[in-house]
XYZ file of C-alpha atoms in Angstrom:
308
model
C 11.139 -20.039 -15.811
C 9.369 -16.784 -16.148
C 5.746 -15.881 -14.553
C 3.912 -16.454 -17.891
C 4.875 -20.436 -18.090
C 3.554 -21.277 -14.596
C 0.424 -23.445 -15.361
C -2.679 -22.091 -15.648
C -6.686 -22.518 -16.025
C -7.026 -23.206 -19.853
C -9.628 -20.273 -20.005
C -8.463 -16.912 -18.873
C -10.777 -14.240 -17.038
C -10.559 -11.242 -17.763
C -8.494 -10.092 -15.075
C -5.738 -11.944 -15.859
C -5.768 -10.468 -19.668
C -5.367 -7.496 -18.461
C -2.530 -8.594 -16.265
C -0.890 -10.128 -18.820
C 2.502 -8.444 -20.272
C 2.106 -5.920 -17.512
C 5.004 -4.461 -15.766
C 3.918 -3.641 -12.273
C 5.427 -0.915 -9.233
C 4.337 -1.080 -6.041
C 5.381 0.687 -2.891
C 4.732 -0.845 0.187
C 5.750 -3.966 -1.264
C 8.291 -5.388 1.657
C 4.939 -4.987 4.291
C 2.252 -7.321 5.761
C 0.269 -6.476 2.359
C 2.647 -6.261 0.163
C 4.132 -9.950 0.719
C 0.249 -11.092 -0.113
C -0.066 -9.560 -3.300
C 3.121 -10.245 -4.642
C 2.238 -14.176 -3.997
C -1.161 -13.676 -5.373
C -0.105 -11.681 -8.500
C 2.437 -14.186 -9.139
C 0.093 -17.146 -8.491
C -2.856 -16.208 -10.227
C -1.996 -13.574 -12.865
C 0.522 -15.138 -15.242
C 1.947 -13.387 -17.604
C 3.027 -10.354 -15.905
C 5.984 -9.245 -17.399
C 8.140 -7.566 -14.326
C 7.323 -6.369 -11.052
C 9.266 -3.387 -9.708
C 9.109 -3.005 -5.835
C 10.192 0.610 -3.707
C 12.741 -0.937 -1.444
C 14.491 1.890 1.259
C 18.048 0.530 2.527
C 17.184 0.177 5.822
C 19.618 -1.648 9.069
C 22.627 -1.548 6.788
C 20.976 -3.193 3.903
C 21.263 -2.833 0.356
C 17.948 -2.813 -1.577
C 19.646 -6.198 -3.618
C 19.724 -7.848 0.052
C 15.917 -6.367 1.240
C 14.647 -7.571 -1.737
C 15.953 -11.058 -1.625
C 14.662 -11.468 2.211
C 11.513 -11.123 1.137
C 11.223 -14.111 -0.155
C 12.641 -15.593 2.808
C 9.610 -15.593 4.252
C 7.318 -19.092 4.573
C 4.396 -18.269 2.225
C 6.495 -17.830 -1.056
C 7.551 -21.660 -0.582
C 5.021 -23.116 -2.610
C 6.495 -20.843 -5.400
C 9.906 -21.512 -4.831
C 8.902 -25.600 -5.407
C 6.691 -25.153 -8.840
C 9.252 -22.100 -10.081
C 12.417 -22.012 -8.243
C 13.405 -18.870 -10.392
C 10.011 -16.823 -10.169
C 11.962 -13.729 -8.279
C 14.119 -12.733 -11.210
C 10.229 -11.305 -12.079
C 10.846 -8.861 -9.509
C 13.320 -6.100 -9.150
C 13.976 -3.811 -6.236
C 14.208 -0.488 -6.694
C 15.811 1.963 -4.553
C 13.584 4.833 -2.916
C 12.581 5.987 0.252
C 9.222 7.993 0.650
C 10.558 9.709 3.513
C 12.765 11.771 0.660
C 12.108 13.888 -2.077
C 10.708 12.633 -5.471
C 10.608 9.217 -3.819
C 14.560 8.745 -3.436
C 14.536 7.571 -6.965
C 17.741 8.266 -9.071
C 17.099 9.549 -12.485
C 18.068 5.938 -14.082
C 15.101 4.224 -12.121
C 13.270 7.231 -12.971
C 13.571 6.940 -16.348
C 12.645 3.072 -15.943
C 9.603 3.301 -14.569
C 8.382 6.203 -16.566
C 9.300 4.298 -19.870
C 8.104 0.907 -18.658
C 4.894 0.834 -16.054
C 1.786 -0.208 -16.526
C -0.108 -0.892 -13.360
C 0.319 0.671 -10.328
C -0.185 -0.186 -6.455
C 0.661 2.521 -3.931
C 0.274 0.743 -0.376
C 3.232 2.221 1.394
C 2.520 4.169 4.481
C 3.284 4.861 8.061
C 0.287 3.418 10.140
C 1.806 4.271 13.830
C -1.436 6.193 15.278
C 1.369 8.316 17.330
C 3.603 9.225 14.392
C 5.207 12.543 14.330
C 2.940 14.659 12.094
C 5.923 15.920 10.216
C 7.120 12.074 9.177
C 3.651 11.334 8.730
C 2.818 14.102 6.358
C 5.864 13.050 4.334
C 5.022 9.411 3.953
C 1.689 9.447 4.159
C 0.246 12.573 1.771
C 3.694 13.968 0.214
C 4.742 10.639 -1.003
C 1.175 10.187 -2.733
C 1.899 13.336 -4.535
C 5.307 12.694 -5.386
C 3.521 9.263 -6.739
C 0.794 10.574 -8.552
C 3.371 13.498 -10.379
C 5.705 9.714 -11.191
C 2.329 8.469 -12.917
C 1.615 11.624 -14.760
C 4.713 10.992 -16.867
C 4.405 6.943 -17.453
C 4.143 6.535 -20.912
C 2.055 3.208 -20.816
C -0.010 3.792 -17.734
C -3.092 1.558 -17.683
C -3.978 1.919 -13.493
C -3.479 3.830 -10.210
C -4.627 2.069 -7.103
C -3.992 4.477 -4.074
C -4.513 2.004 -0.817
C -6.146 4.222 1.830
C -8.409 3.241 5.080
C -11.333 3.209 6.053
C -10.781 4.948 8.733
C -9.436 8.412 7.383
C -13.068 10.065 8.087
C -13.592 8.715 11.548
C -15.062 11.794 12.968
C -18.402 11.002 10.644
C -21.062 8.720 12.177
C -21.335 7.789 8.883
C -18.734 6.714 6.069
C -20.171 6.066 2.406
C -17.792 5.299 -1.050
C -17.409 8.994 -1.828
C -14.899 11.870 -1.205
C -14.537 14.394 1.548
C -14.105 17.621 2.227
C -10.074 16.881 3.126
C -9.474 18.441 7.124
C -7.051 20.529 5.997
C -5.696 21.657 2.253
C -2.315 19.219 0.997
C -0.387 21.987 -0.480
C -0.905 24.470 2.430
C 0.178 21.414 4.710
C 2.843 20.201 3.419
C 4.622 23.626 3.181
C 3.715 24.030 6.967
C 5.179 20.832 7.997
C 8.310 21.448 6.153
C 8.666 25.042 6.881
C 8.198 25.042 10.727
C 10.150 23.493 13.324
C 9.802 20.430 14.997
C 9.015 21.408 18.299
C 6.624 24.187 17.308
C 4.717 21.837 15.385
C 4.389 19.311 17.882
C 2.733 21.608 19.806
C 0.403 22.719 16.831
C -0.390 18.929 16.334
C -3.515 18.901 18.816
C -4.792 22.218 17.295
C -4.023 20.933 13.674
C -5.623 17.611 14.117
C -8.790 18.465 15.185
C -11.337 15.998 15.513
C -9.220 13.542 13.879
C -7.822 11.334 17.379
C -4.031 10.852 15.480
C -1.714 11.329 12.561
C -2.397 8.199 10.470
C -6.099 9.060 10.267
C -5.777 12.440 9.862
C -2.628 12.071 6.698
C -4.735 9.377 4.947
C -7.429 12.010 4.961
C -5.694 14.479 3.157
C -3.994 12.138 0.878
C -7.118 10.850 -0.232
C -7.877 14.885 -1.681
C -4.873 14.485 -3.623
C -6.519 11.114 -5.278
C -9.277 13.394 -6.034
C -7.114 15.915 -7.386
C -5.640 13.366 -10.147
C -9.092 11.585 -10.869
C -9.953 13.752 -13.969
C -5.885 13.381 -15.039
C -5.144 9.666 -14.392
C -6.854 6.299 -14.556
C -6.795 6.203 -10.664
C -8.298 4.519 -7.981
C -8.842 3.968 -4.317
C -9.482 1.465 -2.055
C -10.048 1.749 1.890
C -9.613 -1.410 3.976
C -10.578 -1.821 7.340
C -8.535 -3.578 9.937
C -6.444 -5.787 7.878
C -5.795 -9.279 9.521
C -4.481 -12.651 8.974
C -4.890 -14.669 6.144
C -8.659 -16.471 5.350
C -6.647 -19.317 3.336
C -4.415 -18.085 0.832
C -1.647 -19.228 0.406
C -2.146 -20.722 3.904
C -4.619 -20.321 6.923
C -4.031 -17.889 9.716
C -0.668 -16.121 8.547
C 0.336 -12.980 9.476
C 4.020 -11.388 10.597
C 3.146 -8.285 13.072
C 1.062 -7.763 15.934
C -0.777 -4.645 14.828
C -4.128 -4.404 15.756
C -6.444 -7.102 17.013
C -3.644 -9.475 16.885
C -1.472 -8.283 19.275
C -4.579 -7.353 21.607
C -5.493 -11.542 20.935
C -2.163 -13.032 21.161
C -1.768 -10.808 24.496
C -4.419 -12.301 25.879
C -3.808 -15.895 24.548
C -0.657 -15.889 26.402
C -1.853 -14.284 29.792
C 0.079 -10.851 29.489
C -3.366 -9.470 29.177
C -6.040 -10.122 31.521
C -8.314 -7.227 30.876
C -9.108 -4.995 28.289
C -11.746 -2.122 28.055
C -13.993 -1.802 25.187
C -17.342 -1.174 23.829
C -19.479 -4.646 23.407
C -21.864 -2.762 21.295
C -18.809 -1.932 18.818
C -18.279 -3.243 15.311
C -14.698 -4.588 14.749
C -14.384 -4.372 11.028
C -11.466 -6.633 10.368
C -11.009 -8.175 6.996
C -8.386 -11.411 6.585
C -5.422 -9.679 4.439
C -5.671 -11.999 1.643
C -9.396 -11.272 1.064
C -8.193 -7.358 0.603
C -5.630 -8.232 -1.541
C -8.225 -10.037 -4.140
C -9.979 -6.742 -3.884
C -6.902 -4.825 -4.686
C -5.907 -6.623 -7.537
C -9.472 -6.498 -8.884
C -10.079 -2.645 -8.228
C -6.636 -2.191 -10.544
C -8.635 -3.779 -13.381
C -12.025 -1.877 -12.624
C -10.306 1.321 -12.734
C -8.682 0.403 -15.860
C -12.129 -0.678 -17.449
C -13.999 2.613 -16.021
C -11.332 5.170 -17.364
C -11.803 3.903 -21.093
């Protein structure tokens, strides 16, 4: 059974027209995010013709194996009742963003050049005490080597670049607009690659600035390399805020880390944390996970409809 003869709503929005026949890569795809908008692609946009996932080999694991555990996991069971052979709609394709080019071989290349339409970039490193040389790799050089992939699709419909809304902390203020990046890609990425390790850990304070840590600071200068490709490329951006568990789709509460607000909440549920200093005058801005995936999946389409 393929995606397009799952049942559907006898009147089709718009967004799921545009969905329809499209073949789909997304990096980021085996993460907390990822697992959500695979479900809700699959469950509410029939018709989509493939769905190729980045998949790194990771713990002695082929990207066949990766690819299958994914849907392992409890929130794909509803699919695996109504369409027990929905993941041949998915393929996994081997890449690592940590590597040049996206560790893609020239066949997968070739593949995704030839066959993508759509296009969700979500993979990142968001450890706030990353090395800034790993960081700049996954975080900014992989959105270049991305965006340079995209120039060269054939069929290319959307970009969606998944930032945060966090990458301009230093501002007491944070509208939907570009900023002056903290430091220029090209010039960085050179740096990081050229000098050595322990010379730039040292340079990391200086380099950083008023930025408190790596993950704020490379989705900052990643997002200058969106702006570089908005006059090229029907592309897009979206910035989150703290993702969390799920509102109610496909169930209530579900989430597989501890990132965040859940690990501070499930420390204190279970006594390990008593205490915990903060600002009551703060704004937490957490959003349940599968509320920013509906987002996501309707940004695609706006960016679509706005390049025309």
């Amino acid at each position: 059974m393929r995606i397009s003869e799952l049942i559907v709503e006898e009147k089709a929005t718009p967004l799921q027209h545009f969905y329809e026949g499209a073949n789909i890569l997304i990096t980021g795809g085996t993460g907390f995010l990822g697992k959500i908008l695979l479900n809700k692609l699959f469950t509410s946009c029939p018709g989509i013709e493939n769905i190729y996932i980045l998949i790194r080999k990771k713990n002695n694991k082929d990207v066949h194996t990766r690819a299958e555990e994914i849907f392992d996991d409890p929130i794909f069971n509803v699919m695996k009742k109504v369409a027990p052979k929905f993941r041949h709609q998915f393929q996994g394709i081997a890449g690592d963003c940590l590597l040049p080019n996206l560790g893609l071989s020239r066949e997968d290349r070739k593949l995704l050049i030839q066959r993508v339409n759509i296009v969700f970039h979500m993979a990142a490193t968001v450890r706030f005490d990353e090395k800034l040389k790993i960081a700049m790799q996954i975080n900014v050089k992989a959105v270049s080597d991305i965006m340079l992939l995209c120039s060269e699709m054939k069929h290319l419909k959307s970009v969606l670049h998944v930032s945060t809304a966090y990458t301009h902390c230093p501002l007491r203020q944070i509208d939907e607009k570009f900023y002056s990046p903290p430091s220029d890609s090209k010039n960085l990425i050179l740096l990081t690659e050229c000098m050595p390790d322990k010379l730039l850990e040292s340079m990391t304070p200086v380099l950083l600035g008023k930025w408190p840590n790596t993950y704020t600071f490379t989705k900052a200068v990643a997002e200058d390399i969106i702006k570089m490709y908005g006059n090229k490329l029907p592309v897009g951006m979206f910035r989150p805020g703290i993702v969390i568990s799920t509102y109610r789709d496909p169930v209530c509460g579900w989430i597989d880390n501890f990132y965040g607000p859940t690990g501070a909440i499930a420390g204190a549920g279970t006594g390990v944390i008593r205490t915990l200093r903060c600002d009551p005058r703060a704004v937490a801005n957490m959003v349940p996970v599968d509320l920013c995936v509906n987002s996501i999946i309707a940004a695609a389409w706006d960016i679509s409809q706005k390049h025309k």
